[in-house]
Short mmCIF file of C-alpha atoms in Angstrom, two decimals:
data_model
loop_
_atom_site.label_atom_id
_atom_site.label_comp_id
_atom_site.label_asym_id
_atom_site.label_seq_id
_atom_site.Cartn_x
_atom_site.Cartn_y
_atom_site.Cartn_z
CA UNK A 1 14.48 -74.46 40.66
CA UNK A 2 12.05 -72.13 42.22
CA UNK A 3 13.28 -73.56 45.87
CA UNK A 4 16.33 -71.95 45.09
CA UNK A 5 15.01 -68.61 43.52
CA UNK A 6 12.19 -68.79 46.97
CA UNK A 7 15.68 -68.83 49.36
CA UNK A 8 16.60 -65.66 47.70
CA UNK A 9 17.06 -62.87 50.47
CA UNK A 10 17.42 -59.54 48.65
CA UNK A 11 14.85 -57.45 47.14
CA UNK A 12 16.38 -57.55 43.65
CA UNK A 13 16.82 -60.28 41.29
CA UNK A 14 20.28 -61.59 41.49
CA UNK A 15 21.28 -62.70 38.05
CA UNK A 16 23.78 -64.92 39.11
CA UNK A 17 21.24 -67.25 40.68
CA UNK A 18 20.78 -69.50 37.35
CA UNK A 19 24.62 -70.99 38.33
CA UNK A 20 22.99 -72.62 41.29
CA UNK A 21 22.89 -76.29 41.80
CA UNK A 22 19.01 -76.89 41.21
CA UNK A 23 18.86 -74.42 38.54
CA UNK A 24 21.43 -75.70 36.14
CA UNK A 25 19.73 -79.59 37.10
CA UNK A 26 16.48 -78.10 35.70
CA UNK A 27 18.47 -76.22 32.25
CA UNK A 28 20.14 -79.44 31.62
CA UNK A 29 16.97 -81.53 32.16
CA UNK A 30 14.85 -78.57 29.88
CA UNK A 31 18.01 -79.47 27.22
CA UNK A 32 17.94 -82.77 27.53
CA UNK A 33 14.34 -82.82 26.07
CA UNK A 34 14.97 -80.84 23.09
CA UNK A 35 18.37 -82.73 22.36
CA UNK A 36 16.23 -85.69 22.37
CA UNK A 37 14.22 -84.48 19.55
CA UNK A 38 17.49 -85.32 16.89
CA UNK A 39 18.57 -87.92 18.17
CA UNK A 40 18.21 -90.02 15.21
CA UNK A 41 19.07 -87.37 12.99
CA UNK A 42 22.27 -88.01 10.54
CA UNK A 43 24.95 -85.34 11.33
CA UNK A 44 28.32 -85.42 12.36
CA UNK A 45 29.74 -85.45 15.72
CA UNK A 46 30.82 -81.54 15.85
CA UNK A 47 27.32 -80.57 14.26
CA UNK A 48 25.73 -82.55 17.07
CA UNK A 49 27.75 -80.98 19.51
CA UNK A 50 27.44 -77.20 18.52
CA UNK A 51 23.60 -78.12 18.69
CA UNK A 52 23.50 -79.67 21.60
CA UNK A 53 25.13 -76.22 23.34
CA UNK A 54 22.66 -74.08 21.40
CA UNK A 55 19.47 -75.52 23.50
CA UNK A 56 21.82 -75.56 26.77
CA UNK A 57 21.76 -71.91 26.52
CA UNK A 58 18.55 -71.32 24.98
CA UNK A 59 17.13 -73.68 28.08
CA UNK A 60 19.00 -71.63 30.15
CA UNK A 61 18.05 -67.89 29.06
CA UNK A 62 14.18 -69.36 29.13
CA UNK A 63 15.27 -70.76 32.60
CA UNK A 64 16.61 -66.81 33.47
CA UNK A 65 13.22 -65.30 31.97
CA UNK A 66 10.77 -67.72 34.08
CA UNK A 67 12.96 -66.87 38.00
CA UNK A 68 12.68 -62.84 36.81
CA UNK A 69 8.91 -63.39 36.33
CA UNK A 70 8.66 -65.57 39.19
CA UNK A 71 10.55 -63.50 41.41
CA UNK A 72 8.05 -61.19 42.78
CA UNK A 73 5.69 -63.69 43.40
CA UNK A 74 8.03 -63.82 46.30
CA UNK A 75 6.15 -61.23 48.35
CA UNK A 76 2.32 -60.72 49.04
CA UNK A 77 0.30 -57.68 48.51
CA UNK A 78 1.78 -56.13 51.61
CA UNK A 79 5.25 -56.60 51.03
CA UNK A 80 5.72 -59.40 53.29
CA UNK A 81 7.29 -63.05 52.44
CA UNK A 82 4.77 -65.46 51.12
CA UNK A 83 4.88 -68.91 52.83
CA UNK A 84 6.76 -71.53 50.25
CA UNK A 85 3.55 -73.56 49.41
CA UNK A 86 1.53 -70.40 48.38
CA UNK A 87 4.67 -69.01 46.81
CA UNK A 88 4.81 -72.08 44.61
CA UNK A 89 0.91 -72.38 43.78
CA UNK A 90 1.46 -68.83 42.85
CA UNK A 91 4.07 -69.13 40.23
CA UNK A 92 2.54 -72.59 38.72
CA UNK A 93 0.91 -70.58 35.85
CA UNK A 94 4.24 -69.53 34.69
CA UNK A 95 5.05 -72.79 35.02
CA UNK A 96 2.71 -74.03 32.68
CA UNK A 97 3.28 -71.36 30.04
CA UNK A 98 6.59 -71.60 29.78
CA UNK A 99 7.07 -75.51 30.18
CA UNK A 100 3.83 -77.05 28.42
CA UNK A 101 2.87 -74.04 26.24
CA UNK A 102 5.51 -72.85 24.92
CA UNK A 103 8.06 -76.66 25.26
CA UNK A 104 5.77 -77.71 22.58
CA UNK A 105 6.41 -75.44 19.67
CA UNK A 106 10.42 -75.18 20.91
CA UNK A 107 10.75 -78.96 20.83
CA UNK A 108 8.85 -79.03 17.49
CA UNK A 109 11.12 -75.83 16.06
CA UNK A 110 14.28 -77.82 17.31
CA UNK A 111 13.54 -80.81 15.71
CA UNK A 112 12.81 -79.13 12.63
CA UNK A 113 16.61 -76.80 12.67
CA UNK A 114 18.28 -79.76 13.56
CA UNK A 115 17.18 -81.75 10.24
CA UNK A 116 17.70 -79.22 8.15
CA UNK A 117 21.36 -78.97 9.73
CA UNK A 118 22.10 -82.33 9.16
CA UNK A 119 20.71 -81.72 5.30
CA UNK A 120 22.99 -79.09 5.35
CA UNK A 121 25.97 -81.06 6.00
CA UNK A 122 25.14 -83.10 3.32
CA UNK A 123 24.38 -80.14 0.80
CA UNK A 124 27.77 -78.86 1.77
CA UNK A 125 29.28 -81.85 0.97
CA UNK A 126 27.79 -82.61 -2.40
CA UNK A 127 29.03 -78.76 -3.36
CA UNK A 128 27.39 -77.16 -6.62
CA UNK A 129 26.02 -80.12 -8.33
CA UNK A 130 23.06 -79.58 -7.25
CA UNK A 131 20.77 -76.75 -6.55
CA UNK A 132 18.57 -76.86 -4.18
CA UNK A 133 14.76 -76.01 -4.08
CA UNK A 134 12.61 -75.28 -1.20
CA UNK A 135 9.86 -76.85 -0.77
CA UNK A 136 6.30 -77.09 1.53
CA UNK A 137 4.10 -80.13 2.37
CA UNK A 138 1.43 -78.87 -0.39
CA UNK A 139 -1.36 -79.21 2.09
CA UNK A 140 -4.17 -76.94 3.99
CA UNK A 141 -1.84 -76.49 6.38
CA UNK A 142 0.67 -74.36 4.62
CA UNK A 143 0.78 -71.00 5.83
CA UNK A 144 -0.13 -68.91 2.26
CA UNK A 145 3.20 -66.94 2.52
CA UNK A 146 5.31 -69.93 2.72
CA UNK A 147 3.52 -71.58 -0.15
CA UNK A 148 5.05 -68.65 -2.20
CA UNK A 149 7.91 -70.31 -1.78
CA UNK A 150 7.88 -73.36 -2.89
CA UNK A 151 9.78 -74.82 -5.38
CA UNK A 152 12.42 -71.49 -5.36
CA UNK A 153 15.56 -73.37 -7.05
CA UNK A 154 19.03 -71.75 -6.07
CA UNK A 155 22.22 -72.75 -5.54
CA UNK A 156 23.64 -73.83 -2.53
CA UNK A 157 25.85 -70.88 -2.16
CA UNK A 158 23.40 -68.47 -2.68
CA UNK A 159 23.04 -65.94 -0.11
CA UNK A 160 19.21 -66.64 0.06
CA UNK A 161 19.47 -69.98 1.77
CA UNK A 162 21.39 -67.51 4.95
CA UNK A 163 18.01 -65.87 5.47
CA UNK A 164 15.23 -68.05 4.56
CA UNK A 165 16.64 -71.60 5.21
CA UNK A 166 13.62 -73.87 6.96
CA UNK A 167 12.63 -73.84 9.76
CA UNK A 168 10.71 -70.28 8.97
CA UNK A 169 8.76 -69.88 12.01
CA UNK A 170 6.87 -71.53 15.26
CA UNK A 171 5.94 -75.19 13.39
CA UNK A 172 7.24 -74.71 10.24
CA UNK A 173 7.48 -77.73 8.35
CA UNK A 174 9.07 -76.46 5.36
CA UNK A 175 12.38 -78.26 3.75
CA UNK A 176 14.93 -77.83 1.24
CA UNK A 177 15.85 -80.68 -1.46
CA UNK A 178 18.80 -81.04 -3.86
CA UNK A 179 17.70 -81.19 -7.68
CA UNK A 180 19.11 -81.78 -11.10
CA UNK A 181 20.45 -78.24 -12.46
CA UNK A 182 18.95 -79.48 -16.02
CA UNK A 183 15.79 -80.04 -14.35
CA UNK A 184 14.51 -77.44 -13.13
CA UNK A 185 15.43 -73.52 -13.87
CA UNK A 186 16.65 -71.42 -11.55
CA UNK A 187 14.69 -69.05 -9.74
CA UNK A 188 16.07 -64.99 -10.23
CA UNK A 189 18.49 -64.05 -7.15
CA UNK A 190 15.96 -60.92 -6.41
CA UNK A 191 12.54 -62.66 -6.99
CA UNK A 192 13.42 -65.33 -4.52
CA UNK A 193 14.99 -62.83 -1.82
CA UNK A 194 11.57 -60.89 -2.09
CA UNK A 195 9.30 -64.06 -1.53
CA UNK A 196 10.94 -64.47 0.80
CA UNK A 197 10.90 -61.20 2.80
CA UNK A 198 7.11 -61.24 1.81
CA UNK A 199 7.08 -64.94 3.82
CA UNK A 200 8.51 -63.78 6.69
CA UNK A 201 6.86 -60.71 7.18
CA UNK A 202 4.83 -61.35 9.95
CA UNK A 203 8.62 -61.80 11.90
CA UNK A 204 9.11 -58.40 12.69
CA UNK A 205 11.98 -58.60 14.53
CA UNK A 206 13.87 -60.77 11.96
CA UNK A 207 14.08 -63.68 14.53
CA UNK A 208 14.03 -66.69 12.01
CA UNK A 209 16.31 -65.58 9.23
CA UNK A 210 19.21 -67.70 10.21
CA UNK A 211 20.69 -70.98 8.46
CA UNK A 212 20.65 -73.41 11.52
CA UNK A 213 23.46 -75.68 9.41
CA UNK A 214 25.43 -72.63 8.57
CA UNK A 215 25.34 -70.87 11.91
CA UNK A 216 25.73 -74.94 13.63
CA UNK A 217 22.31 -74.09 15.93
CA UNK A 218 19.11 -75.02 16.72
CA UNK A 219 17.65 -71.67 17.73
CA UNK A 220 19.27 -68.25 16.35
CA UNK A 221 21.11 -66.04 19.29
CA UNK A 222 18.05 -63.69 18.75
CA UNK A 223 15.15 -65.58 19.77
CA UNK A 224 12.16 -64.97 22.27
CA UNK A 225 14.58 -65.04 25.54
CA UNK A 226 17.65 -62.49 24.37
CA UNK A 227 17.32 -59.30 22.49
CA UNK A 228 18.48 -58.05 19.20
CA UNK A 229 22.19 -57.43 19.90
CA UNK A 230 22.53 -61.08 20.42
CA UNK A 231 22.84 -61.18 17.04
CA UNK A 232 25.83 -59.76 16.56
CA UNK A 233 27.56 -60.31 20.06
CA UNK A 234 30.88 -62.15 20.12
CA UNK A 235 30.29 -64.03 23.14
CA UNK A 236 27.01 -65.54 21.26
CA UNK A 237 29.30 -66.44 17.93
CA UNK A 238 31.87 -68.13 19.99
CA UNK A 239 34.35 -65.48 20.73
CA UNK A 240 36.39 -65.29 24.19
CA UNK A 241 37.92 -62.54 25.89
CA UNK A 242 36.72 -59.32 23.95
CA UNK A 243 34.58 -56.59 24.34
CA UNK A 244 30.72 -57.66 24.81
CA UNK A 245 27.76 -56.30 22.37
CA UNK A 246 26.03 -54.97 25.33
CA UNK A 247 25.63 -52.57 27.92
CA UNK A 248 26.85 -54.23 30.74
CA UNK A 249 24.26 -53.34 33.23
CA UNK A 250 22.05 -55.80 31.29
CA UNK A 251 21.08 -58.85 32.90
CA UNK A 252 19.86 -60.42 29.88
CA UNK A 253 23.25 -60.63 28.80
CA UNK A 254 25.10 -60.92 32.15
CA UNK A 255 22.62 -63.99 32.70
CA UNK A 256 23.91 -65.22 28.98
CA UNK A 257 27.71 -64.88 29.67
CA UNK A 258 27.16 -66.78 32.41
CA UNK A 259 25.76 -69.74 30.70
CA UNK A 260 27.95 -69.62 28.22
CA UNK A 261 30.58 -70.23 30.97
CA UNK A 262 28.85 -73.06 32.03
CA UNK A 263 28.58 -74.76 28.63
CA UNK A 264 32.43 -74.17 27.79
CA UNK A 265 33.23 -75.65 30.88
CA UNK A 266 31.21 -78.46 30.88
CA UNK A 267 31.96 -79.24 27.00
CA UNK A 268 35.56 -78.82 28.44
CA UNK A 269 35.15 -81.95 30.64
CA UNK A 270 32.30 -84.07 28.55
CA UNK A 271 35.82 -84.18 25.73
CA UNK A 272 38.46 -84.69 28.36
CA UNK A 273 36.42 -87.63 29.57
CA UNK A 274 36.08 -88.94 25.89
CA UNK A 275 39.38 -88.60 25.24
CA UNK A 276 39.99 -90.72 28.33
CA UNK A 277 38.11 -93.34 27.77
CA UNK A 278 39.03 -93.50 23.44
CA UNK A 279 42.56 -93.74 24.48
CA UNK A 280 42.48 -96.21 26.80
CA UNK A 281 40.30 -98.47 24.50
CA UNK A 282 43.30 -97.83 22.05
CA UNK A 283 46.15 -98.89 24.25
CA UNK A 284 45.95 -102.44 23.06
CA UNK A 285 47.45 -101.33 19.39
CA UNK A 286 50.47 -100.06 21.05
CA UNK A 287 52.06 -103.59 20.84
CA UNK A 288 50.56 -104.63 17.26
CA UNK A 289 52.72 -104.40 14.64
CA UNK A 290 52.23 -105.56 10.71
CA UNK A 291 54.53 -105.42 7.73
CA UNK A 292 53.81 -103.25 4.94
CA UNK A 293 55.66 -103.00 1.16
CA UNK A 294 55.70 -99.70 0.56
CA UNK A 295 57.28 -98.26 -3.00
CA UNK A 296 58.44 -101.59 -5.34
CA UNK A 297 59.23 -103.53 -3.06
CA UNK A 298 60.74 -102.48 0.12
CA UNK A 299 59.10 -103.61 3.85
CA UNK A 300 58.68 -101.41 7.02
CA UNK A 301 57.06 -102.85 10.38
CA UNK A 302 54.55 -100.20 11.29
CA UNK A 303 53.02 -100.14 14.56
CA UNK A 304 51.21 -97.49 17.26
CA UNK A 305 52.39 -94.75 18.83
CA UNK A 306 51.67 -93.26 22.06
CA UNK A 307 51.90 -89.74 20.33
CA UNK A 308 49.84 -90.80 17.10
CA UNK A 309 47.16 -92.76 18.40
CA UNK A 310 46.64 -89.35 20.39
CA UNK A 311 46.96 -87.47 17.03
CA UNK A 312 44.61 -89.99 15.32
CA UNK A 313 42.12 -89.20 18.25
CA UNK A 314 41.85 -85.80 17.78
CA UNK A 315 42.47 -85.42 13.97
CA UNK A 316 41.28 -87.70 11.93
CA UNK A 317 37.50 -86.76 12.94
CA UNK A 318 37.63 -83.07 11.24
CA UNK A 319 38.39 -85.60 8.25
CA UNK A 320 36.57 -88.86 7.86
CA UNK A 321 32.96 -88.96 8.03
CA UNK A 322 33.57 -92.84 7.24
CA UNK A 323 35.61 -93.57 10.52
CA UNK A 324 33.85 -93.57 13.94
CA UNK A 325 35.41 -93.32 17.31
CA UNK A 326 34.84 -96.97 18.15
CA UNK A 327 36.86 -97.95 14.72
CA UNK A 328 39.52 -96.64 16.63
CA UNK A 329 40.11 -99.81 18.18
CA UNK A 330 40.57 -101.77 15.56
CA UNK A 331 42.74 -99.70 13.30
CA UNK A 332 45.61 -102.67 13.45
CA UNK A 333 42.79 -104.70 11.11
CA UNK A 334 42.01 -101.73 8.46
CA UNK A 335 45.95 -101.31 8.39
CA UNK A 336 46.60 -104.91 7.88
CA UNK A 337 44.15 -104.47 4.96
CA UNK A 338 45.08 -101.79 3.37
CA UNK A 339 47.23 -101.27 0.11
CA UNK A 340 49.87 -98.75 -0.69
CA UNK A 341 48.99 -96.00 -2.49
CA UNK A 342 51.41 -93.21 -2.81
CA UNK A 343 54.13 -91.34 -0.65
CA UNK A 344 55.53 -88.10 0.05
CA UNK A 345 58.33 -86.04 1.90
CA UNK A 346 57.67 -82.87 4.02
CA UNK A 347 55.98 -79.98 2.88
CA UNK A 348 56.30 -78.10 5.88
CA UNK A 349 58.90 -78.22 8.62
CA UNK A 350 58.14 -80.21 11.60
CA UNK A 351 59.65 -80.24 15.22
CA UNK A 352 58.52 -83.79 16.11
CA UNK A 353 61.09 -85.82 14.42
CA UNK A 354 58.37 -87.22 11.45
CA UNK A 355 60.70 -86.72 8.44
CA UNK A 356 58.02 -88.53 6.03
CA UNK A 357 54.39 -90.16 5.30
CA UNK A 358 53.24 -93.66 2.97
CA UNK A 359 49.42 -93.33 2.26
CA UNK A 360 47.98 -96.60 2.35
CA UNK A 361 43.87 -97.36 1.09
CA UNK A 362 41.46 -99.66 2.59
CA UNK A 363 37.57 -100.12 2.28
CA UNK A 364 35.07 -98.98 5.50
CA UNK A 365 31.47 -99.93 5.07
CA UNK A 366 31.81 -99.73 1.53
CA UNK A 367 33.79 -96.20 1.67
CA UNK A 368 37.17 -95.51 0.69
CA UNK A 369 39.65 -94.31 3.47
CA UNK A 370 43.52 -93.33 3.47
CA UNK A 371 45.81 -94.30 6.21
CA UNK A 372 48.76 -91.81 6.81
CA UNK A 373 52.00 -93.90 8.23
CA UNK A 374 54.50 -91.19 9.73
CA UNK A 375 57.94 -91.77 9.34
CA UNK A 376 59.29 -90.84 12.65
CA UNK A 377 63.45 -90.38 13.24
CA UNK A 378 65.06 -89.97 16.82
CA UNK A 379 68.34 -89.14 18.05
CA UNK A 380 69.01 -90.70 21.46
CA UNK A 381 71.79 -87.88 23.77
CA UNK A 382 74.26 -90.72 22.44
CA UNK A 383 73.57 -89.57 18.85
CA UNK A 384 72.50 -93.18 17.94
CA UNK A 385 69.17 -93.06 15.34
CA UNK A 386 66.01 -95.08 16.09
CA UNK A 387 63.34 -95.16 13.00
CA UNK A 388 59.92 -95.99 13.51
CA UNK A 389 56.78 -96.57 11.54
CA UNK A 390 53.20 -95.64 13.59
CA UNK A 391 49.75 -94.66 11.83
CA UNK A 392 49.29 -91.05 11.89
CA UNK A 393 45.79 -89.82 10.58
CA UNK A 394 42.96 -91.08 8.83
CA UNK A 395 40.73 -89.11 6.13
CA UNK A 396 37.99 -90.26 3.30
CA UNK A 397 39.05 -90.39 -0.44
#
C-alpha cells in the first residue's frame, strides 16, 4: 500500500488513490482479519453478509486515514522527495499504531458486535416472550459504569436496546440474555435509558450507541475513521443515487463513497458467482420427477423447473432458516418425503402462467419445512394447453 501512495506525483493527497490495486489488496486483507473473528458465530447468511461489508469499509476508511497521515512523510525537511527506503522507515510508526495498536481492540470490538448480532437474530425471532436483561461478567474488570447496568430487564422492542445494546465501548464484554417475564421485573423505561446515558458518558461523541443486529454492522457509520454526519448519510444506510450528507469537498466522505462503490460491486459479483455455481449443482433435478396425491385422492407428477429452481434460489433463503444452499441439491428427496398439507388458488394476479400452489410438509434436521408446488398453465401459439407441476419455494413452519 504505501508503494502506491510513495508513486504519488502531486503535492496533494489524491483521494481516489485507495481504488488502487495494492490498496484495496491491503483493505480486503485488513477485512479479512476482522471477518475472521465470527466466523463461528450462528447468524444467517444476509446478517453475515451485511457484516462482512461493514469491516470492508471500516478497513477501508482506516486504510484512507493511515495514506493522509503517511502522505507527507513523502518529502524531507527541505521539500525534496525522500528516497523509498527512508520514506518507508519513516511511516513504520504509523504502521504500528494503526495495525498492531489499534487491530487489537477493533478485532476484539468486532467480535464482540458480531455475537451480539447473531443474538439478535435470535431475539428477533423468539418476539416478546421474553425480555431481555443485560448483563456484565461480574468481575474486577467491569468498568463501574457498565456494572450499573446489569441486570436492566426490558423488552425486546424497547427503544433502549437501539442505544445501549453491547458492545458499549473499546473491549466491552458486556451481553444481553433472554429471561422469563415472571422472573424477573422489569426495569422502568426512564431509569434504564439514564443508566445508561450515565454508562456511556465517557463517549462523547455518541460513537457506540448503535444496535449492531438492528443496524446489520459490526462498527456504527460514526466511528474513529468518519465523522458525525455519517450517521445519518444515505450512502452509509444503503441508499443509491440521492443527495449525500456532506459537503462535497470532503474527502472523508469522497474517500467513503468510493468504497462503498467498491463493496457494491464486488458483493455484485461474489452473488452472481454463487448463483452460478447453486444452479448448476441444481441442474440434475430438472429431469426428476415424483408423484404426489394432493386433495383426496387425486395424483400430479411434479418435477423442476428451469424458472423455479431459479426462484427457489433466490427466495426461499429470506424464508427458511432450516434450508441451506447445499440442500438445494437434494430437494427431489425432501419432496419425495413430504406430505400434503393444504392448497390454495391465487391471491394476487400473476403474469407467469402459475394459476395455483399444493403445500406439502417434510422434516429437516428435526425442523418443520413447507414445500410450495406451483401449478403452472401454458398456451403454445397453436392454443394447445400444457400443465405442469415444479417446486416453487421453500419456508419454515
Amino acid at each position: 500500500m504505501m508503494k502506491s501512495l510513495f508513486k504519488e506525483q502531486g503535492a496533494q493527497f489524491r483521494v481516489e488513490l485507495v481504488a488502487d490495486p495494492a490498496v484495496q489488496e491491503f483493505v480486503n486483507t485488513h477485512a479479512s482479519a476482522l471477518d475472521s473473528a465470527f466466523q463461528k458465530v450462528e447468524m444467517s447468511d444476509a446478517m453475515r453478509r451485511r457484516l462482512t461489508r461493514s469491516n470492508y469499509i471500516f478497513s477501508g476508511m482506516k486504510a484512507f486515514h493511515e495514506l493522509h497521515e503517511a502522505f507527507p512523510s513523502l518529502l524531507d525537511e527541505n521539500g525534496n522527495r525522500k528516497p523509498f527506503e527512508r520514506f518507508l522507515n519513516d511511516v513504520q510508526s504509523i504502521d504500528k499504531t494503526y495495525n498492531s495498536n489499534y487491530l487489537r481492540a477493533e478485532y476484539n470490538f468486532v467480535a464482540a458486535s458480531a455475537e451480539m448480532a447473531g443474538r439478535w437474530e435470535q431475539f428477533m425471532r423468539d418476539g416478546d416472550r421474553y425480555n431481555l436483561q443485560y448483563r456484565t461478567q461480574r468481575d474486577d474488570k467491569v468498568r463501574p459504569e457498565h456494572a450499573a447496568l446489569d441486570r436492566v430487564t426490558l423488552p425486546p422492542y424497547d427503544s433502549f436496546w437501539e442505544e445501549f445494546y453491547p458492545p458499549n465501548g473499546w473491549n466491552c464484554r458486556c451481553t444481553v440474555v433472554q429471561v422469563r417475564k415472571s422472573k424477573y421485573p422489569e426495569t422502568p423505561h426512564d431509569e434504564a435509558m439514564r443508566l445508561g446515558d450515565e454508562a456511556l458518558q465517557r463517549d462523547t461523541k455518541g460513537i457506540f450507541r448503535f444496535n449492531a443486529g438492528k443496524e446489520g454492522k459490526s462498527v456504527p457509520d460514526y466511528n474513529p475513521y468518519t465523522i458525525r454526519r455519517c450517521s445519518t448519510c444515505p450512502i452509509a444506510k444503503g441508499g443509491k443515487g440521492r443527495k449525500l450528507a456532506f459537503v462535497p469537498d470532503n474527502e472523508v466522505c469522497q474517500a467513503c463513497a468510493i468504497f462503498h462503490e467498491c463493496a457494491g460491486n464486488a458483493e455484485k459479483s461474489a452473488t452472481a458467482i454463487e448463483r452460478k455455481h447453486y444452479l448448476k449443482e441444481m441442474e440434475p433435478l430438472l429431469a426428476r420427477r415424483c408423484e404426489k396425491t394432493v386433495g383426496d385422492s387425486a395424483s400430479v407428477t411434479v418435477g423442476f423447473s428451469t424458472y423455479g429452481n431459479k426462484h427457489l434460489f433466490s427466495d426461499t433463503f429470506s424464508r427458511s432458516r432450516v434450508l441451506t444452499k447445499d440442500d438445494l441439491k437434494n430437494l427431489d428427496e425432501l419432496l419425495a418425503n413430504a406430505t400434503y398439507l393444504d392448497e390454495s388458488g391465487l391471491t394476487h394476479t400473476r403474469t407467469d402462467g402459475i394459476e395455483h400452489f399444493y403445500y406439502f410438509q417434510t422434516t429437516l434436521r428435526g425442523r418443520e419445512i413447507r414445500l410450495n408446488v406451483a401449478k403452472k398453465v401454458e398456451t403454445d401459439p397453436h392454443g394447445r394447453t400444457r400443465t405442469s407441476y415444479f417446486l416453487y419455494s421453500v419456508n419454515d413452519i
